[in-house]
Amino acid sequence: MHTKHYLTFILLVSLLNINFMAQQKFGIVIHGGAGNILPEHFTPEKEKEYHQTLQQALDTGYKILENNGTAIDAIIAAIKILEDSPLFNAGKGSVFNNQGKVEMDASIMDGKTLKAGAVAGVQRIKNPIEAAYLVMTKSPHVLIIGKGAENFWTSNGLPLVDSSYFYDTKQYEQWKKSQKPQKHGTVGAVALDKQGNLAAGTSTGGMMNKLPGRVGDSPIIGAGTYAHHSTCAISCTGYGEYFIRYAAAHTVHLKMLYQNKSLQQAVNEVLFDELLPVGGTGGMIGIDKNGNITMDFNTTGMYRGYKLSDGSQGTFLFKK
Ligand code: ASP
């Protein structure tokens, strides 16, 4: 009799355990920049292209999470797809500075260990997010810039690409027409993996026509990117100078930690109460440790998408 009860007890405990494990949510959220993104700017074909590339990035990142991969690996894979696309201002699609050159910034943060890596002003690294990861994993530093970052990259046996790789005719024509810093954009991803770990990453070509050497918020940990196991993972896009001044991504973490705000509320307050009144246009994506997500922006649109373990997913360009 006792044995029978004991066995029933063991069975119940293991069922509860399995149930608990099955409930560990995971998922990925991405963005491809916020700005003046309106339906009238798109042909149906162009719009489809954006959706397809966002979906491809989501599917790639999600698959890694589904196969027990880490949040870090998932966001790198997703961001690389966006960097390789000419549609977004990062990697291949990076805008030019006022000298007609690309200078790219990227960062990554692991919410579990709070380790972070970043590069700024790199000109010949095909996927700056990989360089940020290299800084995080293979150097004692958090941020390495310009030629130093490229030398660090090559000293690890990795190849540089010719600067012609980043030369896109359409981009160049746009640059020639534009007189002041305006066009921007960025790509980013945040994820929660099956182990419950969070990660965030951001990569950008920065602001079009920026001064050579200008660094935005994207490679600044706490401004454009932040991840902390006790709260959430955040990636920002927008007018970088404001996101730096308001330590935008880290402020979301603080609001959640000390004011018990939800992810959505914290992001909304930073975007609309702090940034918007001073001209800090842009958006943020986030995922919290429980798998809640947000994709919020104070502009007309933001390229964005999510894919979660509860089966929900979507890609969007405009306000819904
Ligand atoms: N935040 C980026 C920067 O200031 C640009 C953007 O996301 O639109 O460099």
CSV table of C-alpha atoms and ligand atoms in Angstrom, one decimal:
chain,number,residue,atom,x,y,z
A,1,MET,CA,0.0,0.0,0.0
A,2,HIS,CA,2.7,2.4,1.0
A,3,THR,CA,4.7,1.5,-2.1
A,4,LYS,CA,1.7,2.2,-4.2
A,5,HIS,CA,1.2,5.6,-2.7
A,6,TYR,CA,4.9,6.4,-3.1
A,7,LEU,CA,4.8,5.4,-6.8
A,8,THR,CA,1.7,7.5,-7.4
A,9,PHE,CA,3.5,10.4,-5.6
A,10,ILE,CA,6.6,10.0,-7.8
A,11,LEU,CA,4.4,9.8,-10.9
A,12,LEU,CA,2.6,13.0,-10.0
A,13,VAL,CA,5.9,14.8,-9.2
A,14,SER,CA,7.4,13.8,-12.5
A,15,LEU,CA,4.3,14.8,-14.4
A,16,LEU,CA,4.4,18.2,-12.8
A,17,ASN,CA,8.0,18.5,-13.6
A,18,ILE,CA,7.5,17.6,-17.3
A,19,ASN,CA,4.6,20.1,-17.3
A,20,PHE,CA,6.8,22.8,-15.8
A,21,MET,CA,9.6,22.2,-18.3
A,22,ALA,CA,7.2,22.2,-21.2
A,23,GLN,CA,6.0,25.6,-20.0
A,24,GLN,CA,9.4,27.3,-20.3
A,25,LYS,CA,8.5,29.8,-22.9
A,26,PHE,CA,11.1,30.9,-25.5
A,27,GLY,CA,11.0,33.2,-28.5
A,28,ILE,CA,12.6,35.9,-30.5
A,29,VAL,CA,11.7,39.5,-31.5
A,30,ILE,CA,13.5,41.5,-34.2
A,31,HIS,CA,13.5,45.0,-35.6
A,32,GLY,CA,14.9,46.6,-38.8
A,33,GLY,CA,14.7,50.2,-37.7
A,34,ALA,CA,12.0,52.8,-36.9
A,35,GLY,CA,11.3,56.0,-38.8
A,36,ASN,CA,9.0,57.7,-41.2
A,37,ILE,CA,7.7,54.4,-42.6
A,38,LEU,CA,4.3,54.8,-44.3
A,39,PRO,CA,2.3,52.6,-46.6
A,40,GLU,CA,2.5,55.1,-49.5
A,41,HIS,CA,6.3,54.7,-49.6
A,42,PHE,CA,6.1,51.1,-50.7
A,43,THR,CA,5.1,49.2,-53.8
A,44,PRO,CA,3.4,45.9,-52.9
A,45,GLU,CA,6.5,44.0,-54.1
A,46,LYS,CA,8.8,46.1,-51.9
A,47,GLU,CA,6.5,45.6,-48.9
A,48,LYS,CA,6.6,41.8,-49.5
A,49,GLU,CA,10.4,41.9,-49.7
A,50,TYR,CA,10.5,43.4,-46.2
A,51,HIS,CA,8.1,40.9,-44.7
A,52,GLN,CA,10.0,38.0,-46.3
A,53,THR,CA,13.4,39.1,-45.0
A,54,LEU,CA,12.0,39.7,-41.5
A,55,GLN,CA,10.3,36.3,-41.6
A,56,GLN,CA,13.6,34.7,-42.7
A,57,ALA,CA,15.5,36.3,-39.8
A,58,LEU,CA,12.8,35.2,-37.3
A,59,ASP,CA,12.6,31.6,-38.6
A,60,THR,CA,16.4,31.3,-38.5
A,61,GLY,CA,16.7,32.6,-34.9
A,62,TYR,CA,13.6,30.6,-33.8
A,63,LYS,CA,14.9,27.3,-35.1
A,64,ILE,CA,18.1,27.7,-33.1
A,65,LEU,CA,16.0,28.3,-29.9
A,66,GLU,CA,13.7,25.3,-30.8
A,67,ASN,CA,16.8,23.1,-31.1
A,68,ASN,CA,17.9,24.1,-27.6
A,69,GLY,CA,20.4,26.7,-28.8
A,70,THR,CA,21.2,29.8,-26.8
A,71,ALA,CA,19.5,33.2,-27.0
A,72,ILE,CA,22.9,34.6,-28.0
A,73,ASP,CA,23.3,32.3,-31.0
A,74,ALA,CA,19.7,32.9,-32.0
A,75,ILE,CA,20.0,36.7,-32.1
A,76,ILE,CA,23.4,36.6,-33.9
A,77,ALA,CA,21.9,34.4,-36.7
A,78,ALA,CA,18.8,36.6,-37.0
A,79,ILE,CA,20.8,39.8,-37.1
A,80,LYS,CA,23.2,38.4,-39.7
A,81,ILE,CA,20.3,37.9,-42.1
A,82,LEU,CA,19.2,41.5,-41.6
A,83,GLU,CA,22.9,42.7,-42.0
A,84,ASP,CA,23.2,40.8,-45.2
A,85,SER,CA,20.1,42.4,-46.7
A,86,PRO,CA,20.4,45.7,-48.6
A,87,LEU,CA,16.9,46.6,-47.2
A,88,PHE,CA,18.1,47.6,-43.7
A,89,ASN,CA,20.7,50.1,-42.5
A,90,ALA,CA,23.3,47.7,-41.1
A,91,GLY,CA,26.0,45.6,-42.8
A,92,LYS,CA,25.4,45.5,-46.5
A,93,GLY,CA,22.7,48.2,-46.4
A,94,SER,CA,24.6,50.7,-44.3
A,95,VAL,CA,24.2,54.4,-45.0
A,96,PHE,CA,27.1,56.6,-45.8
A,97,ASN,CA,28.7,59.3,-43.6
A,98,ASN,CA,29.4,62.8,-44.9
A,99,GLN,CA,32.5,61.5,-46.7
A,100,GLY,CA,30.6,58.8,-48.6
A,101,LYS,CA,32.0,56.0,-46.4
A,102,VAL,CA,30.3,53.4,-44.2
A,103,GLU,CA,31.1,53.3,-40.5
A,104,MET,CA,29.2,50.6,-38.7
A,105,ASP,CA,28.4,50.0,-35.0
A,106,ALA,CA,27.1,46.9,-33.2
A,107,SER,CA,26.8,45.4,-29.8
A,108,ILE,CA,25.6,42.3,-28.0
A,109,MET,CA,24.8,41.5,-24.4
A,110,ASP,CA,24.2,38.2,-22.6
A,111,GLY,CA,21.6,38.6,-19.9
A,112,LYS,CA,22.8,35.6,-18.0
A,113,THR,CA,26.4,36.6,-17.4
A,114,LEU,CA,26.0,40.4,-18.1
A,115,LYS,CA,28.9,40.0,-20.5
A,116,ALA,CA,28.8,42.4,-23.4
A,117,GLY,CA,30.8,43.2,-26.5
A,118,ALA,CA,30.7,46.0,-29.1
A,119,VAL,CA,32.4,47.6,-32.0
A,120,ALA,CA,32.1,51.1,-33.4
A,121,GLY,CA,33.2,52.7,-36.7
A,122,VAL,CA,34.2,49.5,-38.4
A,123,GLN,CA,34.4,49.8,-42.2
A,124,ARG,CA,35.4,46.4,-43.6
A,125,ILE,CA,33.7,43.8,-41.4
A,126,LYS,CA,30.8,42.1,-43.2
A,127,ASN,CA,28.8,41.2,-40.1
A,128,PRO,CA,29.6,43.7,-37.3
A,129,ILE,CA,27.4,41.7,-34.9
A,130,GLU,CA,30.0,38.9,-35.1
A,131,ALA,CA,32.7,41.3,-34.3
A,132,ALA,CA,30.8,42.5,-31.2
A,133,TYR,CA,30.5,38.8,-30.2
A,134,LEU,CA,34.2,38.3,-30.7
A,135,VAL,CA,34.9,41.3,-28.4
A,136,MET,CA,32.6,39.8,-25.8
A,137,THR,CA,34.1,36.3,-25.9
A,138,LYS,CA,37.7,36.8,-26.9
A,139,SER,CA,38.8,40.1,-25.3
A,140,PRO,CA,38.8,41.6,-21.8
A,141,HIS,CA,37.0,44.7,-23.2
A,142,VAL,CA,33.5,45.7,-24.0
A,143,LEU,CA,33.9,48.2,-26.8
A,144,ILE,CA,36.7,48.4,-29.5
A,145,ILE,CA,36.6,51.0,-32.2
A,146,GLY,CA,37.7,51.5,-35.8
A,147,LYS,CA,41.0,50.1,-37.0
A,148,GLY,CA,41.6,48.6,-33.6
A,149,ALA,CA,38.5,46.6,-33.9
A,150,GLU,CA,39.4,45.5,-37.5
A,151,ASN,CA,42.9,44.5,-36.3
A,152,PHE,CA,41.4,42.5,-33.5
A,153,TRP,CA,39.1,40.8,-36.0
A,154,THR,CA,41.9,39.9,-38.4
A,155,SER,CA,44.2,38.8,-35.5
A,156,ASN,CA,41.6,36.2,-34.8
A,157,GLY,CA,42.1,34.8,-38.3
A,158,LEU,CA,38.9,36.4,-39.7
A,159,PRO,CA,38.7,38.1,-43.1
A,160,LEU,CA,37.9,41.7,-44.0
A,161,VAL,CA,35.8,42.4,-47.0
A,162,ASP,CA,36.6,45.0,-49.7
A,163,SER,CA,34.9,48.3,-49.0
A,164,SER,CA,33.1,48.0,-52.4
A,165,TYR,CA,30.9,45.3,-50.7
A,166,PHE,CA,29.1,48.1,-48.9
A,167,TYR,CA,28.7,50.3,-52.0
A,168,ASP,CA,25.1,50.1,-53.1
A,169,THR,CA,24.2,52.3,-56.1
A,170,LYS,CA,20.8,53.2,-54.7
A,171,GLN,CA,22.2,54.0,-51.4
A,172,TYR,CA,24.8,56.2,-53.0
A,173,GLU,CA,22.3,58.1,-55.1
A,174,GLN,CA,20.2,58.8,-52.0
A,175,TRP,CA,23.3,59.9,-50.1
A,176,LYS,CA,24.2,62.4,-52.8
A,177,LYS,CA,20.7,63.9,-52.7
A,178,SER,CA,20.6,64.2,-48.9
A,179,GLN,CA,22.3,67.2,-47.3
A,180,LYS,CA,21.8,66.7,-43.6
A,181,PRO,CA,21.8,63.8,-41.2
A,182,GLN,CA,18.4,62.3,-41.5
A,183,LYS,CA,18.1,58.8,-42.9
A,184,HIS,CA,18.8,56.3,-40.3
A,185,GLY,CA,17.7,52.8,-39.3
A,186,THR,CA,19.2,49.8,-37.5
A,187,VAL,CA,18.6,46.1,-37.0
A,188,GLY,CA,18.3,44.3,-33.7
A,189,ALA,CA,17.1,41.2,-32.0
A,190,VAL,CA,16.2,40.0,-28.5
A,191,ALA,CA,15.6,36.4,-27.4
A,192,LEU,CA,14.7,34.2,-24.5
A,193,ASP,CA,15.9,30.6,-24.8
A,194,LYS,CA,14.7,27.3,-23.4
A,195,GLN,CA,17.1,27.6,-20.5
A,196,GLY,CA,15.4,30.9,-19.6
A,197,ASN,CA,18.4,33.1,-20.6
A,198,LEU,CA,18.0,36.5,-22.3
A,199,ALA,CA,20.2,38.2,-24.9
A,200,ALA,CA,20.0,41.4,-26.9
A,201,GLY,CA,21.9,42.6,-30.0
A,202,THR,CA,21.9,45.7,-32.3
A,203,SER,CA,23.7,46.6,-35.5
A,204,THR,CA,23.7,49.8,-37.5
A,205,GLY,CA,25.2,51.9,-40.2
A,206,GLY,CA,24.2,54.9,-38.0
A,207,MET,CA,22.9,58.2,-39.3
A,208,MET,CA,23.3,59.2,-42.9
A,209,ASN,CA,25.7,62.1,-43.4
A,210,LYS,CA,27.1,61.7,-39.9
A,211,LEU,CA,30.5,63.2,-39.1
A,212,PRO,CA,33.3,60.6,-39.5
A,213,GLY,CA,33.9,59.1,-36.1
A,214,ARG,CA,30.3,59.7,-34.8
A,215,VAL,CA,29.1,56.9,-32.7
A,216,GLY,CA,25.4,56.3,-32.0
A,217,ASP,CA,23.6,54.4,-29.3
A,218,SER,CA,23.7,51.0,-30.9
A,219,PRO,CA,27.1,50.0,-29.7
A,220,ILE,CA,26.6,51.6,-26.3
A,221,ILE,CA,25.6,49.1,-23.7
A,222,GLY,CA,22.7,50.6,-21.7
A,223,ALA,CA,21.7,53.0,-24.5
A,224,GLY,CA,20.9,50.9,-27.6
A,225,THR,CA,21.3,47.5,-26.1
A,226,TYR,CA,20.8,45.9,-22.7
A,227,ALA,CA,20.0,42.5,-21.3
A,228,HIS,CA,19.7,41.4,-17.6
A,229,HIS,CA,18.5,38.1,-16.3
A,230,SER,CA,16.4,39.7,-13.6
A,231,THR,CA,14.3,41.7,-16.1
A,232,CYS,CA,14.5,41.8,-19.9
A,233,ALA,CA,16.5,42.1,-23.1
A,234,ILE,CA,16.1,45.3,-25.1
A,235,SER,CA,17.3,46.6,-28.5
A,236,CYS,CA,16.7,50.2,-29.6
A,237,THR,CA,16.5,52.1,-32.9
A,238,GLY,CA,16.1,55.8,-33.5
A,239,TYR,CA,17.8,59.1,-33.0
A,240,GLY,CA,20.9,57.7,-31.2
A,241,GLU,CA,22.0,60.9,-29.5
A,242,TYR,CA,18.8,60.9,-27.4
A,243,PHE,CA,18.9,57.2,-26.7
A,244,ILE,CA,22.4,57.7,-25.3
A,245,ARG,CA,21.4,60.8,-23.2
A,246,TYR,CA,18.5,58.9,-21.6
A,247,ALA,CA,20.3,55.6,-21.3
A,248,ALA,CA,17.2,54.3,-22.9
A,249,ALA,CA,17.6,50.5,-22.8
A,250,HIS,CA,19.0,50.5,-19.2
A,251,THR,CA,16.2,52.7,-18.0
A,252,VAL,CA,13.7,50.1,-19.1
A,253,HIS,CA,15.5,47.5,-17.0
A,254,LEU,CA,15.5,49.9,-14.0
A,255,LYS,CA,11.8,50.7,-14.3
A,256,MET,CA,11.1,47.0,-14.2
A,257,LEU,CA,13.5,46.2,-11.4
A,258,TYR,CA,12.8,49.1,-9.0
A,259,GLN,CA,9.3,50.2,-10.0
A,260,ASN,CA,7.8,46.8,-10.8
A,261,LYS,CA,6.7,48.1,-14.2
A,262,SER,CA,5.8,45.6,-16.9
A,263,LEU,CA,8.1,45.5,-19.9
A,264,GLN,CA,5.5,47.1,-22.1
A,265,GLN,CA,4.8,49.9,-19.6
A,266,ALA,CA,8.5,50.6,-19.1
A,267,VAL,CA,9.3,50.7,-22.8
A,268,ASN,CA,6.2,52.9,-23.4
A,269,GLU,CA,7.2,55.4,-20.7
A,270,VAL,CA,10.8,55.7,-22.0
A,271,LEU,CA,9.6,56.2,-25.6
A,272,PHE,CA,6.7,58.5,-25.0
A,273,ASP,CA,7.3,60.3,-21.7
A,274,GLU,CA,11.1,60.7,-21.9
A,275,LEU,CA,12.3,60.5,-25.5
A,276,LEU,CA,9.5,61.9,-27.6
A,277,PRO,CA,9.1,65.3,-25.9
A,278,VAL,CA,12.7,66.1,-26.5
A,279,GLY,CA,12.8,64.9,-30.1
A,280,GLY,CA,14.1,61.4,-29.4
A,281,THR,CA,12.2,59.6,-32.2
A,282,GLY,CA,12.6,55.8,-32.5
A,283,GLY,CA,11.5,52.5,-31.2
A,284,MET,CA,12.4,49.5,-29.0
A,285,ILE,CA,11.9,45.8,-29.0
A,286,GLY,CA,12.0,43.8,-25.8
A,287,ILE,CA,11.4,40.4,-24.3
A,288,ASP,CA,11.2,39.7,-20.6
A,289,LYS,CA,12.3,36.7,-18.5
A,290,ASN,CA,8.7,35.3,-18.6
A,291,GLY,CA,8.5,35.6,-22.4
A,292,ASN,CA,6.3,38.7,-22.6
A,293,ILE,CA,7.3,40.9,-25.5
A,294,THR,CA,6.9,44.4,-26.8
A,295,MET,CA,7.6,46.2,-30.1
A,296,ASP,CA,6.9,49.9,-29.6
A,297,PHE,CA,7.8,53.1,-31.4
A,298,ASN,CA,7.0,56.8,-31.4
A,299,THR,CA,7.5,57.2,-35.2
A,300,THR,CA,5.0,56.3,-38.0
A,301,GLY,CA,6.4,52.8,-38.4
A,302,MET,CA,9.0,50.2,-37.5
A,303,TYR,CA,10.1,47.1,-39.3
A,304,ARG,CA,9.5,44.4,-36.8
A,305,GLY,CA,8.5,40.9,-36.0
A,306,TYR,CA,8.2,38.2,-33.4
A,307,LYS,CA,8.0,34.4,-33.2
A,308,LEU,CA,7.2,32.7,-29.9
A,309,SER,CA,6.9,29.1,-28.5
A,310,ASP,CA,3.2,29.5,-28.0
A,311,GLY,CA,2.9,29.5,-31.8
A,312,SER,CA,2.2,33.2,-32.2
A,313,GLN,CA,4.2,35.1,-34.8
A,314,GLY,CA,4.0,38.1,-37.1
A,315,THR,CA,5.9,40.7,-39.2
A,316,PHE,CA,4.9,44.3,-39.4
A,317,LEU,CA,6.0,47.6,-41.0
A,318,PHE,CA,3.4,50.2,-40.1
A,319,LYS,CA,1.2,51.1,-37.1
A,320,LYS,CA,-1.5,48.4,-36.8
B,1,ASP,N1,20.2,54.4,-33.5
B,1,ASP,C1,20.9,54.5,-34.7
B,1,ASP,C2,22.0,55.5,-34.5
B,1,ASP,O1,21.8,56.6,-34.0
B,1,ASP,C3,20.1,54.8,-35.9
B,1,ASP,C4,18.8,54.2,-35.9
B,1,ASP,O2,18.5,53.3,-35.2
B,1,ASP,O3,17.9,54.6,-36.7
B,1,ASP,O4,23.1,55.3,-35.0
